[in-house]
Coordinates of C-alpha atoms in Angstrom, one line a residue:
X1 CA 50.6 -41.4 21.3
X2 CA 52.4 -38.8 19.6
X3 CA 49.8 -38.8 16.4
X4 CA 47.3 -37.6 19.8
X5 CA 49.5 -35.3 20.7
X6 CA 50.2 -33.3 16.9
X7 CA 46.1 -33.8 16.1
X8 CA 45.7 -32.1 19.3
X9 CA 47.8 -29.5 18.7
X10 CA 46.8 -29.0 15.0
X11 CA 43.4 -27.7 16.4
X12 CA 44.5 -25.6 19.1
X13 CA 46.9 -24.1 16.3
X14 CA 43.2 -24.4 14.1
X15 CA 41.4 -22.3 16.4
X16 CA 43.7 -18.8 16.1
X17 CA 42.2 -19.0 12.7
X18 CA 38.3 -18.9 13.2
X19 CA 36.3 -15.5 12.9
X20 CA 34.5 -14.1 15.7
X21 CA 31.8 -11.5 16.3
X22 CA 34.5 -9.3 15.0
X23 CA 31.9 -6.5 12.9
X24 CA 28.9 -7.3 16.2
X25 CA 27.0 -4.6 17.6
X26 CA 25.1 -3.7 20.7
X27 CA 21.5 -2.6 21.1
X28 CA 22.8 -0.1 23.0
X29 CA 24.9 1.3 20.0
X30 CA 22.6 1.1 17.4
X31 CA 19.5 3.3 16.7
X32 CA 16.9 1.1 14.8
X33 CA 14.8 3.3 12.3
X34 CA 11.5 2.1 12.5
X35 CA 9.7 5.1 9.5
X36 CA 12.1 6.3 6.3
X37 CA 10.8 10.1 4.8
X38 CA 12.5 12.0 2.4
X39 CA 11.4 15.1 0.4
X40 CA 12.8 17.2 -2.1
X41 CA 14.2 20.8 -0.4
X42 CA 13.3 23.7 -1.9
X43 CA 17.2 24.8 -2.8
X44 CA 17.2 21.6 -4.5
X45 CA 18.9 19.0 -2.0
X46 CA 17.5 15.9 -0.3
X47 CA 15.5 15.6 3.3
X48 CA 16.3 12.5 5.1
X49 CA 13.4 12.4 7.8
X50 CA 13.7 9.1 10.0
X51 CA 11.9 7.9 13.1
X52 CA 13.6 5.5 15.7
X53 CA 12.7 3.0 18.2
X54 CA 13.3 4.5 22.1
X55 CA 14.5 1.2 23.1
X56 CA 12.4 1.8 26.9
X57 CA 9.4 2.4 25.2
X58 CA 9.8 -1.1 24.0
X59 CA 10.4 -3.2 27.6
X60 CA 8.2 -3.8 30.2
X61 CA 7.2 -0.8 32.0
X62 CA 7.4 2.2 31.2
X63 CA 9.2 5.7 31.2
X64 CA 8.2 9.0 32.1
X65 CA 9.2 12.1 30.8
X66 CA 8.1 16.0 31.0
X67 CA 5.7 15.9 33.6
X68 CA 5.0 13.0 34.4
X69 CA 3.8 12.2 30.9
X70 CA 4.6 8.9 29.4
X71 CA 7.2 9.6 27.2
X72 CA 7.3 9.1 23.4
X73 CA 8.4 5.5 21.7
X74 CA 10.1 7.4 18.9
X75 CA 12.4 10.1 18.4
X76 CA 12.7 11.7 14.8
X77 CA 15.3 13.4 13.0
X78 CA 16.2 14.5 10.3
X79 CA 18.9 15.9 7.7
X80 CA 20.3 17.2 4.1
X81 CA 22.4 16.5 2.0
X82 CA 23.0 15.5 -2.1
X83 CA 22.4 12.5 -1.3
X84 CA 21.1 9.3 0.4
X85 CA 24.3 8.4 1.8
X86 CA 25.1 11.8 2.2
X87 CA 22.1 13.0 4.4
X88 CA 22.8 9.7 6.3
X89 CA 26.2 10.8 7.0
X90 CA 25.1 14.3 8.9
X91 CA 22.6 12.3 10.8
X92 CA 25.5 9.9 12.2
X93 CA 26.4 13.7 13.9
X94 CA 23.0 14.2 15.9
X95 CA 22.9 10.6 16.4
X96 CA 24.8 9.0 18.8
X97 CA 24.3 5.5 17.3
X98 CA 24.3 4.0 14.8
X99 CA 21.5 4.1 12.2
X100 CA 20.2 0.3 11.8
X101 CA 17.6 0.1 8.6
X102 CA 16.6 -4.1 8.9
X103 CA 13.6 -2.8 10.8
X104 CA 12.0 -0.2 8.7
X105 CA 8.5 -0.2 8.3
X106 CA 7.7 2.1 5.7
X107 CA 9.5 4.6 2.9
X108 CA 7.6 7.8 2.6
X109 CA 7.7 9.8 -0.5
X110 CA 7.4 13.6 -0.1
X111 CA 5.1 14.7 -2.8
X112 CA 7.3 17.3 -4.1
X113 CA 9.1 14.2 -4.3
X114 CA 7.8 12.1 -5.4
X115 CA 7.2 14.1 -8.8
X116 CA 10.1 15.1 -9.5
X117 CA 11.5 10.7 -9.4
X118 CA 11.8 8.6 -7.0
X119 CA 14.8 6.7 -8.7
X120 CA 16.9 10.1 -7.2
X121 CA 16.5 8.3 -3.6
X122 CA 14.6 4.9 -3.8
X123 CA 18.7 3.2 -5.7
X124 CA 20.3 3.8 -2.1
X125 CA 17.2 1.3 -0.5
X126 CA 17.4 -1.2 -2.6
X127 CA 21.1 -1.0 -3.2
X128 CA 22.5 -1.2 0.8
X129 CA 22.2 -4.8 2.4
X130 CA 20.6 -3.6 5.4
X131 CA 16.9 -1.7 4.2
X132 CA 14.2 -4.8 3.1
X133 CA 12.5 -4.5 0.2
X134 CA 9.8 -5.7 1.8
X135 CA 9.2 -1.5 3.2
X136 CA 5.8 -1.1 2.3
X137 CA 6.7 2.2 0.0
X138 CA 4.2 5.2 0.4
X139 CA 3.3 8.6 -1.1
X140 CA 2.6 11.1 1.5
X141 CA 0.5 14.3 0.5
X142 CA 2.7 17.3 1.8
X143 CA 6.0 16.1 3.4
X144 CA 7.2 13.3 4.9
X145 CA 8.6 14.9 7.0
X146 CA 6.1 15.9 8.8
X147 CA 3.8 12.1 8.0
X148 CA 6.6 11.5 10.6
X149 CA 6.3 13.2 13.0
X150 CA 2.3 12.1 13.6
X151 CA 1.6 10.5 17.4
X152 CA -0.6 7.4 17.3
X153 CA -2.7 6.3 20.3
X154 CA -3.5 2.8 19.7
X155 CA 0.7 1.7 17.8
X156 CA 3.8 2.5 19.4
X157 CA 4.7 5.2 16.6
X158 CA 3.2 5.9 14.0
X159 CA 5.3 4.0 11.7
X160 CA 4.0 1.5 12.9
X161 CA 0.6 2.1 13.2
X162 CA 0.9 2.5 9.1
X163 CA 1.8 -0.3 8.5
X164 CA -0.5 -2.3 10.1
X165 CA -2.6 -0.4 8.2
X166 CA -1.4 -1.1 4.9
X167 CA -1.5 -4.9 6.2
X168 CA -5.0 -4.6 6.7
X169 CA -5.5 -4.4 3.6
X170 CA -8.2 -1.7 3.7
X171 CA -6.6 -0.3 1.0
X172 CA -4.4 -1.0 -1.8
X173 CA -0.7 -1.3 -0.6
X174 CA 3.0 -1.7 -2.9
X175 CA 6.0 -2.8 -1.3
X176 CA 8.8 -1.8 -2.8
X177 CA 10.1 -4.8 -4.6
X178 CA 6.5 -4.9 -6.0
X179 CA 7.1 -1.2 -7.3
X180 CA 10.5 -2.2 -8.9
X181 CA 8.7 -4.9 -10.4
X182 CA 6.1 -2.7 -11.7
X183 CA 8.7 -0.4 -13.3
X184 CA 10.9 -2.9 -15.3
X185 CA 7.2 -4.0 -16.7
X186 CA 6.4 -2.2 -19.8
X187 CA 2.9 -3.5 -19.1
X188 CA 1.8 -1.3 -15.8
X189 CA 2.0 1.9 -14.3
X190 CA 2.9 2.0 -10.6
X191 CA 0.1 2.9 -8.2
X192 CA 1.4 3.6 -4.5
X193 CA -0.8 3.9 -1.3
X194 CA -1.2 7.6 -0.6
X195 CA -1.5 9.3 3.2
X196 CA -1.9 12.1 4.5
X197 CA -1.9 13.8 8.4
X198 CA -5.5 14.5 9.8
X199 CA -6.7 15.7 13.0
X200 CA -8.8 12.0 14.7
X201 CA -9.5 11.1 17.4
X202 CA -9.4 12.4 21.0
X203 CA -8.4 11.1 24.1
X204 CA -11.2 11.2 27.3
X205 CA -9.7 13.3 29.7
X206 CA -9.3 11.8 33.5
X207 CA -11.1 13.4 36.8
X208 CA -11.4 17.1 36.1
X209 CA -10.1 17.0 33.0
X210 CA -11.7 17.7 29.8
X211 CA -11.0 15.6 26.9
X212 CA -8.3 16.2 24.6
X213 CA -7.8 17.9 21.5
X214 CA -7.6 15.0 18.2
X215 CA -4.3 15.1 17.5
X216 CA -2.5 14.8 14.2
X217 CA -3.0 10.9 13.4
X218 CA -1.3 8.7 9.8
X219 CA -4.1 8.0 7.6
X220 CA -5.0 6.5 4.3
X221 CA -6.4 8.2 1.2
X222 CA -6.2 6.3 -1.7
X223 CA -3.0 6.4 -4.1
X224 CA -0.4 8.4 -6.1
X225 CA -0.2 7.9 -9.4
X226 CA 3.0 7.3 -11.3
X227 CA 3.8 7.3 -15.0
X228 CA 8.0 6.3 -15.4
X229 CA 8.1 6.6 -11.9
X230 CA 6.5 10.1 -12.0
X231 CA 3.9 11.4 -9.7
X232 CA 1.6 12.6 -12.2
X233 CA -2.2 12.2 -9.7
X234 CA -4.0 10.7 -7.7
X235 CA -7.3 8.5 -7.3
X236 CA -9.5 8.6 -3.8
X237 CA -10.7 5.5 -1.8
X238 CA -13.8 5.5 -3.5
X239 CA -12.2 5.5 -7.1
X240 CA -8.8 3.1 -5.3
X241 CA -11.9 0.4 -4.9
X242 CA -12.5 0.1 -8.4
X243 CA -9.2 0.0 -9.3
X244 CA -8.8 -3.0 -7.4
X245 CA -11.9 -5.0 -9.3
X246 CA -9.5 -4.6 -12.0
X247 CA -6.6 -5.7 -11.0
X248 CA -7.9 -8.8 -9.5
X249 CA -6.4 -7.9 -5.6
X250 CA -7.5 -9.8 -3.2
X251 CA -8.9 -7.0 -0.1
X252 CA -11.4 -6.4 2.2
X253 CA -14.5 -3.9 1.9
X254 CA -18.2 -3.4 1.8
X255 CA -20.2 -2.0 -0.8
X256 CA -23.4 -0.4 -0.1
X257 CA -26.4 -0.3 -2.0
X258 CA -30.0 1.1 -1.9
X259 CA -32.1 -2.3 -0.8
X260 CA -34.5 -3.3 -3.4
X261 CA -38.1 -2.5 -2.2
X262 CA -37.0 0.5 -0.5
X263 CA -34.9 2.8 -1.8
X264 CA -34.0 5.5 0.6
X265 CA -32.7 2.8 3.0
X266 CA -29.1 1.0 2.6
X267 CA -28.1 -3.0 2.9
X268 CA -24.4 -3.5 3.4
X269 CA -22.3 -6.2 2.0
X270 CA -19.3 -7.6 3.6
X271 CA -17.2 -9.0 -0.1
X272 CA -15.4 -12.8 1.6
X273 CA -13.9 -13.3 -1.9
X274 CA -13.4 -12.1 -5.6
X275 CA -11.9 -13.1 -8.8
X276 CA -11.0 -10.7 -12.3
X277 CA -10.2 -12.1 -15.7
X278 CA -8.8 -10.0 -18.0
X279 CA -8.8 -11.7 -21.6
X280 CA -7.4 -9.5 -24.6
X281 CA -9.0 -9.7 -27.9
X282 CA -7.0 -8.2 -30.8
X283 CA -6.7 -8.1 -34.8
X284 CA -4.5 -6.1 -35.7
X285 CA -5.9 -2.8 -35.6
X286 CA -8.7 -2.4 -32.8
X287 CA -7.6 -3.4 -29.4
X288 CA -10.7 -4.7 -27.2
X289 CA -10.3 -6.0 -23.7
X290 CA -13.2 -8.7 -21.9
X291 CA -13.1 -7.6 -17.9
X292 CA -14.9 -10.3 -15.9
X293 CA -15.5 -9.9 -12.2
X294 CA -16.9 -12.8 -10.4
X295 CA -17.9 -11.9 -5.7
X296 CA -19.0 -13.2 -3.3
X297 CA -20.0 -11.8 0.6
X298 CA -22.0 -11.7 2.8
X299 CA -25.1 -9.9 4.0
X300 CA -24.3 -7.9 7.4
X301 CA -26.9 -5.3 7.7
X302 CA -30.0 -4.0 6.4
X303 CA -31.9 -0.2 7.1
X304 CA -35.0 -1.4 5.6
X305 CA -37.6 -3.9 7.4
X306 CA -38.2 -5.7 3.8
X307 CA -37.8 -9.5 4.3
X308 CA -34.4 -10.1 2.2
X309 CA -34.0 -13.6 2.0
X310 CA -36.6 -14.3 -0.1
X311 CA -34.4 -15.3 -3.2
X312 CA -36.4 -12.3 -6.0
X313 CA -34.8 -10.4 -3.5
X314 CA -31.7 -11.4 -2.9
X315 CA -31.5 -12.1 -6.7
X316 CA -31.8 -8.2 -6.7
X317 CA -30.0 -7.3 -4.5
X318 CA -26.8 -9.1 -6.2
X319 CA -27.4 -7.0 -9.8
X320 CA -27.5 -3.5 -7.1
X321 CA -23.8 -4.9 -6.4
X322 CA -22.4 -5.7 -9.4
X323 CA -24.6 -2.2 -10.9
X324 CA -22.5 -0.8 -7.6
X325 CA -18.6 -2.4 -8.2
X326 CA -19.2 -1.7 -12.4
X327 CA -19.6 1.7 -12.1
X328 CA -16.7 2.4 -10.0
X329 CA -14.9 0.9 -11.7
X330 CA -16.0 2.4 -15.1
X331 CA -14.8 5.7 -13.1
X332 CA -11.8 4.9 -12.5
X333 CA -10.7 3.2 -15.7
X334 CA -12.5 6.9 -17.7
X335 CA -9.8 8.7 -15.3
X336 CA -7.1 6.8 -16.4
X337 CA -7.4 6.7 -19.3
X338 CA -9.0 9.7 -20.9
X339 CA -6.7 12.3 -17.8
X340 CA -3.1 10.4 -16.7
X341 CA -3.0 8.1 -19.5
X342 CA -1.4 5.2 -17.5
X343 CA -2.0 1.3 -17.5
X344 CA -2.1 1.3 -14.0
X345 CA -4.1 -2.3 -14.2
X346 CA -1.7 -4.4 -15.6
X347 CA -3.2 -4.4 -18.9
X348 CA -0.7 -4.7 -21.0
X349 CA 1.0 -8.2 -18.8
X350 CA -1.9 -9.6 -20.3
X351 CA -1.8 -8.5 -23.9
X352 CA 1.4 -9.8 -23.9
X353 CA 0.4 -13.0 -22.1
X354 CA -1.7 -13.8 -24.8
X355 CA 0.2 -12.2 -28.4
X356 CA 3.4 -12.6 -26.9
X357 CA 4.3 -11.2 -31.2
X358 CA 2.3 -8.1 -31.1
X359 CA 4.0 -7.2 -28.0
X360 CA 6.9 -6.3 -29.2
X361 CA 5.7 -3.7 -31.4
X362 CA 3.2 -1.9 -29.4
X363 CA 5.4 -2.0 -25.7
X364 CA 7.5 1.0 -26.5
X365 CA 3.6 2.6 -26.6
X366 CA 1.8 0.7 -25.3
X367 CA -0.6 3.5 -22.8
X368 CA -1.4 5.2 -26.0
X369 CA -2.6 2.1 -27.0
X370 CA -4.2 1.2 -23.5
X371 CA -6.0 4.8 -23.9
X372 CA -7.4 4.6 -26.8
X373 CA -8.6 0.5 -26.5
X374 CA -12.7 0.0 -25.7
X375 CA -13.1 -1.6 -22.3
X376 CA -16.0 -4.4 -21.5
X377 CA -17.1 -5.0 -17.7
X378 CA -19.5 -7.6 -16.9
X379 CA -19.7 -8.3 -13.1
X380 CA -21.3 -11.4 -11.5
X381 CA -22.2 -11.1 -8.0
X382 CA -23.4 -13.5 -5.1
X383 CA -24.9 -12.7 -1.7
X384 CA -23.8 -15.8 0.2
X385 CA -25.1 -15.7 3.6
X386 CA -27.6 -13.1 4.9
X387 CA -26.6 -13.3 9.1
X388 CA -28.1 -14.3 12.0
X389 CA -31.6 -13.7 10.9
X390 CA -33.6 -14.2 8.1
X391 CA -35.2 -11.8 8.5
X392 CA -35.4 -7.9 10.4
X393 CA -36.8 -8.9 13.7
X394 CA -40.7 -6.8 13.2
X395 CA -40.8 -7.4 9.7
X396 CA -44.0 -9.1 8.3
X397 CA -43.8 -12.5 7.5
X398 CA -45.3 -11.7 3.5

């Protein structure tokens, strides 16, 4: 009996040393950051802009604002400092809650900040415990602050809209950790999703009202090209498609080519899957890369009236698709070699895997070697399906 009482007293004593939720914070005490922007100001300071979720906008029902309109789902606020941490402290004087970075969807660098080098600000987001390295990293054509102050008609906030667009693989997408990995490798220079603020879409009016003016919204617009962590130029949406083929990135997309028998009419092929193989060849003096691209797609639209179900027509379309992909790849390759002098495709990593000893000699001047390298591109395309119609309605059988 005495042993049981002793054991009970011992357990009661231990409960006094058990840790509780000593550092817990209620949801009403934190400000959830959805999007983060970093700009370089004219007087040499860092401007930190955050898009903060308004909790009442994410629960059932809606909150009415001034004039009976629905209240916005986010609040955008900025502060400046010598460092990100200092700017965050100044933000604390404006935001009545503690900033929480764990749900930040995007990290946007303004154009001037990107040209100066992202490491000045990026270090905070990789060193602090709260921000996630899976944030989508983007570079704005202009200021990141303007980007975060935009509106989204279909998503709660513009930060979420940008995140959705990125996840849909409609353009090249890179996470913060992936950018850091590219910087750490001497065999590839980083490229980052480029974003721009544009007017897009209108909201039809109700009753006697006319339609509303176009809102400024986020839009993906190719990629920004970096060299040694500094922005040096841009690739537009057309060139970005060629970049993705050379990098072997899986993406959604459409290839539109002329119809074989009616060159003024177009045929659209939706990409089903693709694969890229890069084979380096080096004899000690001359460097060459043999790039082999294989792609499969489905025909989804035809403007011409010819019968494209015939085998010879399918083969002609496949040749057209292959030529279009090769043309896109050649355009972006020429720009990377001659204008930017940067290996943005990862050819250096392929060379490193095959020629490990030679890589030690070339890695410190790899971009120069890449700019002089010969690249042979071969594309093989296959059309697997032509949709529910074997031939267009009204098209003669012969």
